[in-house]
Coordinates of C-alpha atoms in Angstrom, one line a residue:
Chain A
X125 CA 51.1 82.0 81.0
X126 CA 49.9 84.9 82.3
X127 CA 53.7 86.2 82.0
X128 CA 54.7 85.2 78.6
X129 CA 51.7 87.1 77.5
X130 CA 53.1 90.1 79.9
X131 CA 56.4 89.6 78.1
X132 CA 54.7 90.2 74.7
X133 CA 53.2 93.3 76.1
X134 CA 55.6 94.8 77.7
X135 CA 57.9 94.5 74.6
X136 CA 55.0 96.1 72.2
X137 CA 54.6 98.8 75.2
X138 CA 58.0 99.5 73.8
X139 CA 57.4 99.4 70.2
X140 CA 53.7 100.6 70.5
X141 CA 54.3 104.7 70.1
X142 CA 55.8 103.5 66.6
X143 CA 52.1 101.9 65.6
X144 CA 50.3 105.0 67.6
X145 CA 52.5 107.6 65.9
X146 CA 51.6 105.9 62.6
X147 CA 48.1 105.5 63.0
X148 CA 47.5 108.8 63.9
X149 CA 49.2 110.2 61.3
X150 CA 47.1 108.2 58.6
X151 CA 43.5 109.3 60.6
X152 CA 45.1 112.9 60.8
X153 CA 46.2 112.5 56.7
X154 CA 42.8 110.9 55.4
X155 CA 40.6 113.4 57.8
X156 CA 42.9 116.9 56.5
X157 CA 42.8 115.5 52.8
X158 CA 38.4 115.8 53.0
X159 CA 38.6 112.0 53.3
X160 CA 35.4 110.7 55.0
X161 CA 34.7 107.9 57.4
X162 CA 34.6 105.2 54.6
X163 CA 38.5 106.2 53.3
X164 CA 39.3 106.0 57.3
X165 CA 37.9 103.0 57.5
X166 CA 39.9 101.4 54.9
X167 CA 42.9 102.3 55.8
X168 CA 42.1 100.8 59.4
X169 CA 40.7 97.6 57.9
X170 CA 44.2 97.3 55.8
X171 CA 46.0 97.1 59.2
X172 CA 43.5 94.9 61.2
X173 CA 45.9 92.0 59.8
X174 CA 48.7 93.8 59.3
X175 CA 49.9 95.5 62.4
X176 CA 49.3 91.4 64.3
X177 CA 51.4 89.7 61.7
X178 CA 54.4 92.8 62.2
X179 CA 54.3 92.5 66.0
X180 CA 53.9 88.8 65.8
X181 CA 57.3 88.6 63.6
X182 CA 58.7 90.8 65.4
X183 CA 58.1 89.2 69.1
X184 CA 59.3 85.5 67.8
X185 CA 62.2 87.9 66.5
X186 CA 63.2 89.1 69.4
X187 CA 62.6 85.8 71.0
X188 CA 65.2 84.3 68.4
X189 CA 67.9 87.3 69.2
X190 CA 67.6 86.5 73.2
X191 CA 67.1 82.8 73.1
X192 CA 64.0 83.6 75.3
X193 CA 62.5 80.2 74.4
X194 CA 65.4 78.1 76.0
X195 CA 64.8 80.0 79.4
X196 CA 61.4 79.7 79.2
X197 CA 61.1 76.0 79.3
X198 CA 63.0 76.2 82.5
X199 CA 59.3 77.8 84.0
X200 CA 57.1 75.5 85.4
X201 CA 54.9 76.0 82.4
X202 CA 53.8 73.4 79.8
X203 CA 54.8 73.7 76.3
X204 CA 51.2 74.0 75.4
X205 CA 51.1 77.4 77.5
X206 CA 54.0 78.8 75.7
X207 CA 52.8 77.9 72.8
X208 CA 49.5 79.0 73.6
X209 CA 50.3 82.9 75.1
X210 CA 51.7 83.4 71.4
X211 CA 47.9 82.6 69.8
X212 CA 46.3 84.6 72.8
X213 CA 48.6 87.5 71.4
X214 CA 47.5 87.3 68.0
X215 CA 44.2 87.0 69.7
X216 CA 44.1 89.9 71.8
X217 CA 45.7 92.5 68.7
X218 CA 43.4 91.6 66.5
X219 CA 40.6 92.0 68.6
X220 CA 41.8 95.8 69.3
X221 CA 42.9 96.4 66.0
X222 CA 39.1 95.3 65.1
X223 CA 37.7 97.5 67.6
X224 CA 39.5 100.5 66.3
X225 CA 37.2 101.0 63.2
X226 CA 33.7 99.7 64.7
X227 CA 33.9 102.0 67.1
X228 CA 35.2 104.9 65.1
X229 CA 32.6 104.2 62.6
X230 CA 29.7 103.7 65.5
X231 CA 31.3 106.9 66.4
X232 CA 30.0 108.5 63.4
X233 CA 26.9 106.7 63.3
X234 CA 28.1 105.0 60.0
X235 CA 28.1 101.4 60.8
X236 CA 26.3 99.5 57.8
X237 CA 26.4 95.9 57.7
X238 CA 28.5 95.6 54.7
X239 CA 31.2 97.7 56.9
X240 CA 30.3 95.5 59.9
X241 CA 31.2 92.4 57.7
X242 CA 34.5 94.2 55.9
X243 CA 35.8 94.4 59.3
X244 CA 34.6 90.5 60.1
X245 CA 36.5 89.3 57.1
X246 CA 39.4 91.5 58.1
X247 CA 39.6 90.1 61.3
X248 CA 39.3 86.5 60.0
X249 CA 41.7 87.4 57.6
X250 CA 44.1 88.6 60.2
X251 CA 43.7 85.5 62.8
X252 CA 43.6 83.3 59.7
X253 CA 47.2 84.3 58.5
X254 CA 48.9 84.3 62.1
X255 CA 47.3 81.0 62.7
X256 CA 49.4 79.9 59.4
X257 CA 52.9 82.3 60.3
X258 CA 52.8 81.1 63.9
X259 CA 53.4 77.4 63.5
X260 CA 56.1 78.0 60.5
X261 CA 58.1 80.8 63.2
X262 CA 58.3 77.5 65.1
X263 CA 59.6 75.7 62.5
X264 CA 61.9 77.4 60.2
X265 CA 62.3 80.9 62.7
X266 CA 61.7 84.1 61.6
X267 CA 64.1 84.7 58.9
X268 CA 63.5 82.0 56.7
X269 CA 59.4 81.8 57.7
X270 CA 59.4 85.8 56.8
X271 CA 60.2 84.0 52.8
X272 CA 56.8 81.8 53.8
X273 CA 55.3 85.4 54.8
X274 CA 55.3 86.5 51.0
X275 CA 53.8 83.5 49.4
X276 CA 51.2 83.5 52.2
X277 CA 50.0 87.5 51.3
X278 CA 50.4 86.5 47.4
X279 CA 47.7 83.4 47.3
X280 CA 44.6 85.7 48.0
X281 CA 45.8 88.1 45.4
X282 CA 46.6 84.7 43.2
X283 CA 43.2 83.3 44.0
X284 CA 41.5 86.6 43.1
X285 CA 43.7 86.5 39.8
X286 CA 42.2 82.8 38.8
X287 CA 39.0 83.8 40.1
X288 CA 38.7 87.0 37.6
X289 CA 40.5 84.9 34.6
X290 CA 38.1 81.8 35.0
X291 CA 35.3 84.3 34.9
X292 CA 33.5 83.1 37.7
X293 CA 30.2 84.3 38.9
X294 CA 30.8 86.7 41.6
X295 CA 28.9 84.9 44.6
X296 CA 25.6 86.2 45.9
X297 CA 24.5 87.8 49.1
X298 CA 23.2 84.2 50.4
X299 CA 26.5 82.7 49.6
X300 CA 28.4 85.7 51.5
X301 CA 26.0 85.2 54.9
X302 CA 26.5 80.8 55.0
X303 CA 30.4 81.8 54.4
X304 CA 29.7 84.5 56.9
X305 CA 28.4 81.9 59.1
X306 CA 30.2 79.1 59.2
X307 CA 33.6 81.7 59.7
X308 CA 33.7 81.0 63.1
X309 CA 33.7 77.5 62.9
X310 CA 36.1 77.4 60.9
X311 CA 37.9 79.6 62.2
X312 CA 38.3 77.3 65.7
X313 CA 39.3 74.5 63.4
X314 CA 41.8 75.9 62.0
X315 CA 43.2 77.2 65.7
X316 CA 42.9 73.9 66.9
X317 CA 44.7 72.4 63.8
X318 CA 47.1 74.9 63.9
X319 CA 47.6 75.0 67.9
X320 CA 48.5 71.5 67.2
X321 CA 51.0 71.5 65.0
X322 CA 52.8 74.2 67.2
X323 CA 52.6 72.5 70.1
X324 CA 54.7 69.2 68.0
X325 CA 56.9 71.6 66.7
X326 CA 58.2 72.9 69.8
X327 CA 58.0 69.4 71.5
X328 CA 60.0 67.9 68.7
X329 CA 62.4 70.7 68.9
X330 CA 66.3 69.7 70.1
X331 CA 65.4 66.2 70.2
Chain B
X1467 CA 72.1 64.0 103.5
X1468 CA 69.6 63.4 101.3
X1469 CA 70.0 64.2 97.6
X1470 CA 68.3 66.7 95.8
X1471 CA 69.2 65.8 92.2
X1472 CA 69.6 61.8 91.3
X1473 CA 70.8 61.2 87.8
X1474 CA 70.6 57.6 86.7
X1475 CA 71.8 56.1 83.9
X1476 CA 70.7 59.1 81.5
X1477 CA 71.3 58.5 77.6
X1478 CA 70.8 61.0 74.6
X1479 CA 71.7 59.7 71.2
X1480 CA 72.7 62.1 68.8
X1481 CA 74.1 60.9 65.2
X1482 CA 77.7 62.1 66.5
X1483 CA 77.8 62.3 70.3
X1484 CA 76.0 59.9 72.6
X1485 CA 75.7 60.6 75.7
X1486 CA 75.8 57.2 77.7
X1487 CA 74.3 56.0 81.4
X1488 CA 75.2 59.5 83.3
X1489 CA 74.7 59.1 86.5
X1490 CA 75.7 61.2 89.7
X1491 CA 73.6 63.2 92.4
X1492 CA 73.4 66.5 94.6
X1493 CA 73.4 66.2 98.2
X1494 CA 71.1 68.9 100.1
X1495 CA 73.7 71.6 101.3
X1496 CA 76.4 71.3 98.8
X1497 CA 77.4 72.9 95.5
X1498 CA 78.9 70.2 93.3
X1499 CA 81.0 71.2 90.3
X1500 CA 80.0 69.3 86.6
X1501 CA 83.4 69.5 84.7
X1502 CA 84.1 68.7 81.3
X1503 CA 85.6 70.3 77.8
X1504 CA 83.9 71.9 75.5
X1505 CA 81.3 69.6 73.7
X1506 CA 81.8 66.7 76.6
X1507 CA 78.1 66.7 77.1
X1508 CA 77.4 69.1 80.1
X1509 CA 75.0 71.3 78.6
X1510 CA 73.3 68.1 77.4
X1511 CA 72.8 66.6 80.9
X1512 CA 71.2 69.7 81.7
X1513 CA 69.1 69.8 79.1
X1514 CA 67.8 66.8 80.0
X1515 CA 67.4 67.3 83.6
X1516 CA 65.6 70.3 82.7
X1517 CA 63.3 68.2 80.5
X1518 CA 64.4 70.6 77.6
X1519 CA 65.1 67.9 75.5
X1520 CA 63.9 64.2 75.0
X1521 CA 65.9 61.3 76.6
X1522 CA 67.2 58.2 74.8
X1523 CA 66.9 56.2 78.4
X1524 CA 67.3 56.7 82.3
X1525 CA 66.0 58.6 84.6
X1526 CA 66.5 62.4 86.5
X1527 CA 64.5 62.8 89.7
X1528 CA 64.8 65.9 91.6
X1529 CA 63.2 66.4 95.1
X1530 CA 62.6 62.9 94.7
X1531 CA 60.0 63.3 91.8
X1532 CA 60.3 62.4 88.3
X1533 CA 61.5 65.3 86.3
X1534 CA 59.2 64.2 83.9
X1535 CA 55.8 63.8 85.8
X1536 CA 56.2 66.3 88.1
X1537 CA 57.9 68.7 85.6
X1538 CA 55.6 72.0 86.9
X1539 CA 56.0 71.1 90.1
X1540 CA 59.8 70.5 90.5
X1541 CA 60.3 73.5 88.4
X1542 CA 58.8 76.1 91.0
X1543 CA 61.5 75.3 93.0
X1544 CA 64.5 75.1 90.2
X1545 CA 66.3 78.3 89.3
X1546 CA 68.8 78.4 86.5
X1547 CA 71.5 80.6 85.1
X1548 CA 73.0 79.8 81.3
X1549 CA 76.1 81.5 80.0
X1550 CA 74.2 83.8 78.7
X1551 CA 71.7 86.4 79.7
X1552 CA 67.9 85.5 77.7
X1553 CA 66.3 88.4 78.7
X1554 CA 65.2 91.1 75.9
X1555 CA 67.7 94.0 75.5
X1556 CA 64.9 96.6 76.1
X1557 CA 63.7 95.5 79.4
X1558 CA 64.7 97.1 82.5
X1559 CA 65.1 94.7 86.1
X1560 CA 61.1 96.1 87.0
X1561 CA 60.0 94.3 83.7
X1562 CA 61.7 91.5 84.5
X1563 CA 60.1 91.3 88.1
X1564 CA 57.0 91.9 86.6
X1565 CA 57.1 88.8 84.0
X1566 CA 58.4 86.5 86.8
X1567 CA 55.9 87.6 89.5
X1568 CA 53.1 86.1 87.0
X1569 CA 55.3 82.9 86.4
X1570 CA 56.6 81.8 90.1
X1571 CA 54.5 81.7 92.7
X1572 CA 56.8 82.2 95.1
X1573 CA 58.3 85.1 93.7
X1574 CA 59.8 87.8 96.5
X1575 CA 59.9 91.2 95.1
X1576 CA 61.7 92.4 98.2
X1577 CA 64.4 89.7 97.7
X1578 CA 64.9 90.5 94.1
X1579 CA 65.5 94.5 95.0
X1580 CA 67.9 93.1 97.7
X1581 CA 69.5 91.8 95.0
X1582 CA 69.6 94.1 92.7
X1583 CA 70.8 96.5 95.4
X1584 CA 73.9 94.3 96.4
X1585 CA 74.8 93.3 92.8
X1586 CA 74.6 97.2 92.2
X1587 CA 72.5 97.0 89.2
X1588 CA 70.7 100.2 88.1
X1589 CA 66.8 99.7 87.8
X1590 CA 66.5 103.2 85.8
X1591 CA 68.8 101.5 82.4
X1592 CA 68.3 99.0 80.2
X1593 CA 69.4 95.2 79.7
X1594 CA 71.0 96.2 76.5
X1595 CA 73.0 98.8 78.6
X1596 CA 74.3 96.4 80.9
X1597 CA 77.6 94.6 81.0
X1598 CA 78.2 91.1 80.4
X1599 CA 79.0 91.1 84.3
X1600 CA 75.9 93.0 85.3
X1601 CA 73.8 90.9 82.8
X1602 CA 74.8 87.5 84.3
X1603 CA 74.0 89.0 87.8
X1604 CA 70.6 90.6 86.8
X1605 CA 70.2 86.4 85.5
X1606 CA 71.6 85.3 88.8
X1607 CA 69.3 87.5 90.9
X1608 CA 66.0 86.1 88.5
X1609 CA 67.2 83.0 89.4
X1610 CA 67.0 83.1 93.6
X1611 CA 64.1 85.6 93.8
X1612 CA 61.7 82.9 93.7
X1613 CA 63.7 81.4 96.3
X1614 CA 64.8 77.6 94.4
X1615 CA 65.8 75.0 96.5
X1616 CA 68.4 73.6 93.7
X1617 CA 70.3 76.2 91.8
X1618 CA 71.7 75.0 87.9
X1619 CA 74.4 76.7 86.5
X1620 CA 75.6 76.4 82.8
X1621 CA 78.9 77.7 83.0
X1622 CA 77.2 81.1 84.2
X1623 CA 80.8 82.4 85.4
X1624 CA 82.1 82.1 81.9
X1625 CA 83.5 85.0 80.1
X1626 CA 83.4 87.1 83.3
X1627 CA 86.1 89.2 85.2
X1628 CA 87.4 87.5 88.5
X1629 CA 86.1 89.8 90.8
X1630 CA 82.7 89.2 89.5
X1631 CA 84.0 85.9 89.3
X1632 CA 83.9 85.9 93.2
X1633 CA 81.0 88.6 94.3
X1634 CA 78.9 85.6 92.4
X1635 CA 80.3 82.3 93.9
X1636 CA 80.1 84.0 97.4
X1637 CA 76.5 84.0 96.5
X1638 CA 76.6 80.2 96.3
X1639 CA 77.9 79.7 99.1
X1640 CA 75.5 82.0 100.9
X1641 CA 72.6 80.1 99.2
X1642 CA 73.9 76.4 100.1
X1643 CA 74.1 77.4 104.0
X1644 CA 70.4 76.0 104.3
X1645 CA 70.5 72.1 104.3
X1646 CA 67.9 72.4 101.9
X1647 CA 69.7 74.0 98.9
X1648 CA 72.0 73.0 96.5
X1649 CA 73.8 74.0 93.1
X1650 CA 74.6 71.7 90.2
X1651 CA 77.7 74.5 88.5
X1652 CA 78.7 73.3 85.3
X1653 CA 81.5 75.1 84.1
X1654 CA 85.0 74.6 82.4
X1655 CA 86.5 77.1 84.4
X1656 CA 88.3 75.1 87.0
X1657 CA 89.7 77.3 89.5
X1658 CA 85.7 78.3 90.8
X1659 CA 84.8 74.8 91.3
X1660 CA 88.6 74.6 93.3
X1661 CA 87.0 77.5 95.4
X1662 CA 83.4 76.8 96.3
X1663 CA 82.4 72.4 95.2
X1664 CA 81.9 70.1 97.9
X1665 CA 82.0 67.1 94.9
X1666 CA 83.3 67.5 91.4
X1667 CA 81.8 65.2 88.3
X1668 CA 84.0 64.8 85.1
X1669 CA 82.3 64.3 81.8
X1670 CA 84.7 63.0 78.9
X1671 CA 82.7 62.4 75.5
X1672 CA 79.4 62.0 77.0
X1673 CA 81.0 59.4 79.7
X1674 CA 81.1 60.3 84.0
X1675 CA 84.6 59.9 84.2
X1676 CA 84.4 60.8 87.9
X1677 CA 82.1 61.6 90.8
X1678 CA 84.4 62.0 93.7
X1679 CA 84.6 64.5 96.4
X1680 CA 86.6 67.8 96.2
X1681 CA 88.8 67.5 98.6
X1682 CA 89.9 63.5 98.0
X1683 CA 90.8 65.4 94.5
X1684 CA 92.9 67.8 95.7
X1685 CA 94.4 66.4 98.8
X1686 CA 94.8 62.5 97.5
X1687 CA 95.4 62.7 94.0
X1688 CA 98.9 63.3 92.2
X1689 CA 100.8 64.1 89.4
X1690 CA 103.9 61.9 88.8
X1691 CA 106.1 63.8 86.6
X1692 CA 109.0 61.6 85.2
X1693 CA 111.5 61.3 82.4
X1694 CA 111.7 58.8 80.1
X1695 CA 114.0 56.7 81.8
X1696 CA 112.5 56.8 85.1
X1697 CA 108.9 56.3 83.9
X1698 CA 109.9 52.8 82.3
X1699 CA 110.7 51.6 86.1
X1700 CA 107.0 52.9 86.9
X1701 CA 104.5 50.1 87.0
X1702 CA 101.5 51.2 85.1
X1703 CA 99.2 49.6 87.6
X1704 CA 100.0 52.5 90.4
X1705 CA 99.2 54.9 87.1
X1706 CA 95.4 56.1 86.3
X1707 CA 96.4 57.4 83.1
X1708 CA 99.3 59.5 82.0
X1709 CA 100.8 61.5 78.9
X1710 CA 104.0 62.5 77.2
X1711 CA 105.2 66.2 77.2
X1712 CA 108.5 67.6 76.1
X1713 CA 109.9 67.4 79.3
X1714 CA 109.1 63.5 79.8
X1715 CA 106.0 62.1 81.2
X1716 CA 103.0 63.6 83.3
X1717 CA 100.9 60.9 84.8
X1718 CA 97.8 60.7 87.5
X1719 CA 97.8 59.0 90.8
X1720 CA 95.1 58.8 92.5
X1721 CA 97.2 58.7 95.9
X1722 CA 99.7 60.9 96.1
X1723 CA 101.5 60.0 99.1
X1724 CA 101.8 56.2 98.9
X1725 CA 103.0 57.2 95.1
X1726 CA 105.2 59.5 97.0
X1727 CA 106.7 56.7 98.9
X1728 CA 106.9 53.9 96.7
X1729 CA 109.1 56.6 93.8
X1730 CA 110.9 58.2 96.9
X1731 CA 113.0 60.1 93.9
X1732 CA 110.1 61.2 91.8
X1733 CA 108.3 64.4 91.8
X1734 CA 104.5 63.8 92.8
X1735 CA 103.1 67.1 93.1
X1736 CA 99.2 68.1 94.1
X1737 CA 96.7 67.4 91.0
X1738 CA 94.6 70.4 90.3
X1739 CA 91.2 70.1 88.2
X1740 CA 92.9 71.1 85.3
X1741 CA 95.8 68.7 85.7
X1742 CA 93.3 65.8 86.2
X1743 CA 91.1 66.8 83.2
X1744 CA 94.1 67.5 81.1
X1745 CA 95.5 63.9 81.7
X1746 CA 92.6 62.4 81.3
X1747 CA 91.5 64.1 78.1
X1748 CA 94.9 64.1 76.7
X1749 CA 96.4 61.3 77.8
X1750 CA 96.2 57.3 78.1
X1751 CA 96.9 54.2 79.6
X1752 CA 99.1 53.7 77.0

């Protein structure tokens, strides 16, 4: 497994001046305009989810253009592991896309808790989405699942839509916390429950 | 010599193609050919004996182990090669050595420069540079640096120029000189399994046609070519199957000389691969 994941890395080694080039020019942007730590940090949280979900798409891409999966099997690897160094992936970019703004904003002694938990939630967010794109790459491949991509990133905006029109109570700080909470929990669930359905996928694949 | 590869009685149903009780094996030591045309069924049988794809029925054991139980294990010791290279067009041969260190554990990164060094292959360019040629070789290479005992080949020659043709079958032959190896070669190109099999299996629409050995192919069987006339004095017993061409009649014997001797004023010439797949594909036994 250790090698897929190498595969993954190696290939975003490639790729990754793009991301660096473009992350450095927003920090330099946002620090040149006056823009403080909080404008920074935005920016960054934006990208906790999104720079995962481009490599992601763009590693089962690539897998698609060589037909890496076919010689892959041929490993003496499970499917479970192949399956498995994909999630680890997401995993392991999210983590360091999550790092980036802690410790920038630990950096300059700015770290509330309402920042700590706006990068939670955009870490959640981020696994939370991949978790969904990864077992619909599987299924459909990238072209027609990049279709799924767009309905997946409309729903929150939907849900915040209903929530403003049903005029809703906004919910309180206690509310936030349990959610806060139980996150991780749910977060594993929906791993496993996604993990899952991968693993089927690819199992049921060419038979 | 014992076999490496058993294949008994394998069956894949697909709505349109069924694939039905395959069996043949691989002795140690030999490179056997798997012929077949397009859409016969080879890259199916490989499929399944890769455990790439569910089997209707049968059984594949390799090493003597179940190619289903002792998938990881069997697989240390498999290397394969498919008609195409499935390696990403930015890596270069290093990142390639690197991915496969982590995934065999036998993995020789001196062998695989040896390689690369005799197929000639620049470590300083990328895939995407490569030619087809180089490609397939850089996929060859892969293949024995973790030094398999049982090479599989999906028509991995294909598409290739003849003198790569032959650097890479020399290869084969190299690799079967321990007792211990072997090569299952699927390909439709003839003329290399001529060159370098020990046995040669026909697949016709998902049926073994044939598991026989090279040389009774080449040295026993026949082609009786006849006009019209003539052919009606044949008896059709002496005939595997046979076809009609513009000239008169083309039909396989599967011995050559007694054929020879019983139509002392008919042609029989030598049968090559392509005669025998061509009759059989083509023609009929009636």
């Amino acid at each position: 497994m250790t090698g897929l994941l190498l595969k993954d890395l190696l290939y975003l080694k490639k790729q990754g001046r793009v991301f660096l080039l473009l992350l450095a020019f927003y920090i330099i942007f946002f620090a040149t305009t006056g823009s403080g730590i909080d404008q920074i940090t935005s920016l960054l949280l934006t990208l906790i989810p999104m720079i995962p979900m481009i490599v992601l798409t763009n590693a089962f891409a690539y897998d698609e253009l060589s037909k890496w999966n076919t010689y892959a099997l041929t490993f003496p690897l499970t499917r479970g592991k192949l399956v498995f160094a994909r999630y680890l992936l997401t995993l392991l970019l999210t983590c360091i896309m999550a790092l980036i703004p802690l410790f920038a904003n630990l950096l300059f002694g700015s770290l509330s808790a309402e920042t700590f938990a706006a990068i939670y939630a955009a870490f959640g967010a981020s696994l939370l989405l991949c978790e969904i794109l990864i077992p619909l790459f599987y299924q459909f491949g990238t072209q027609k699942a990049r279709f799924a991509l767009l309905v997946i990133v409309f729903i929150p905006t939907l849900g915040v839509f209903f929530y403003k029109q049903l005029r809703l109570a906004a919910p309180s700080s206690e509310q936030i916390v349990f959610l806060l909470k139980i996150s991780p929990l749910f977060l594993l669930v929906f791993f496993a429950v996604s993990y899952y359905i991968s693993c089927k996928i690819l199992e049921n694949k060419n038979n | 010599m014992e076999d490496i590869l058993t294949v008994s009685n394998l069956c894949k149903d697909y709505p349109s193609f069924h694939l039905q009780n395959v069996s043949f094996s691989v002795p140690g030591g030999s490179i056997v050919g798997f012929v077949g045309e397009n859409g016969a069924g080879k890259t199916t049988t490989i499929k399944l004996i890769l455990n790439e794809m569910k089997r209707s029925s049968g059984s594949v054991k390799i090493f003597g182990l179940d190619n289903i139980k002792d998938e990881q294990k069997i697989k240390e010791q498999i290397g394969v090669v498919f008609d195409e290279s499935y390696f990403h067009g930015e890596f270069k041969a290093g990142d390639i050595a690197s991915i496969l260190r982590a995934v065999f554990k036998t993995w020789d990164d001196e062998l695989f420069d040896r390689y690369l060094n005799q197929f000639k292959l620049p470590k300083n360019k990328t895939i995407k540079e490569y030619s087809k040629g180089m490609k397939m070789k850089l996929s060859i290479a892969s293949a024995l640096a973790h030094r398999p005992r049982l090479l599989i080949l999906d028509e991995a020659t294909s598409g290739l120029d003849p003198v790569v043709r032959s650097e890479i079958l020399d290869i084969f032959l190299d690799f079967i000189q321990d007792e211990s190896h072997s090569v299952l070669f699927s390909s439709h190109i003839t003329g290399d399994l001529e060159k370098v099999a020990d046995y040669v299996v026909f697949i016709h629409e998902g049926k073994i046609i044939f598991d026989r050995s090279k040389d009774d192919l080449i040295y026993r069987y026949g082609v009786l070519k006849c006009g019209s006339n003539d052919f009606q004095r044949v008896d059709k017993d002496d005939l595997v199957r046979w076809r009609k061409t513009d000239f008169g009649y083309e039909a396989l014997v599967t011995d050559r000389d007694a054929t020879q001797r019983k139509y002392a004023g008919l042609v029989v010439d030598p049968a090559t691969i392509d005669d025998i797949m061509l009759i059989y594909v083509k023609g009929g036994k009636s």
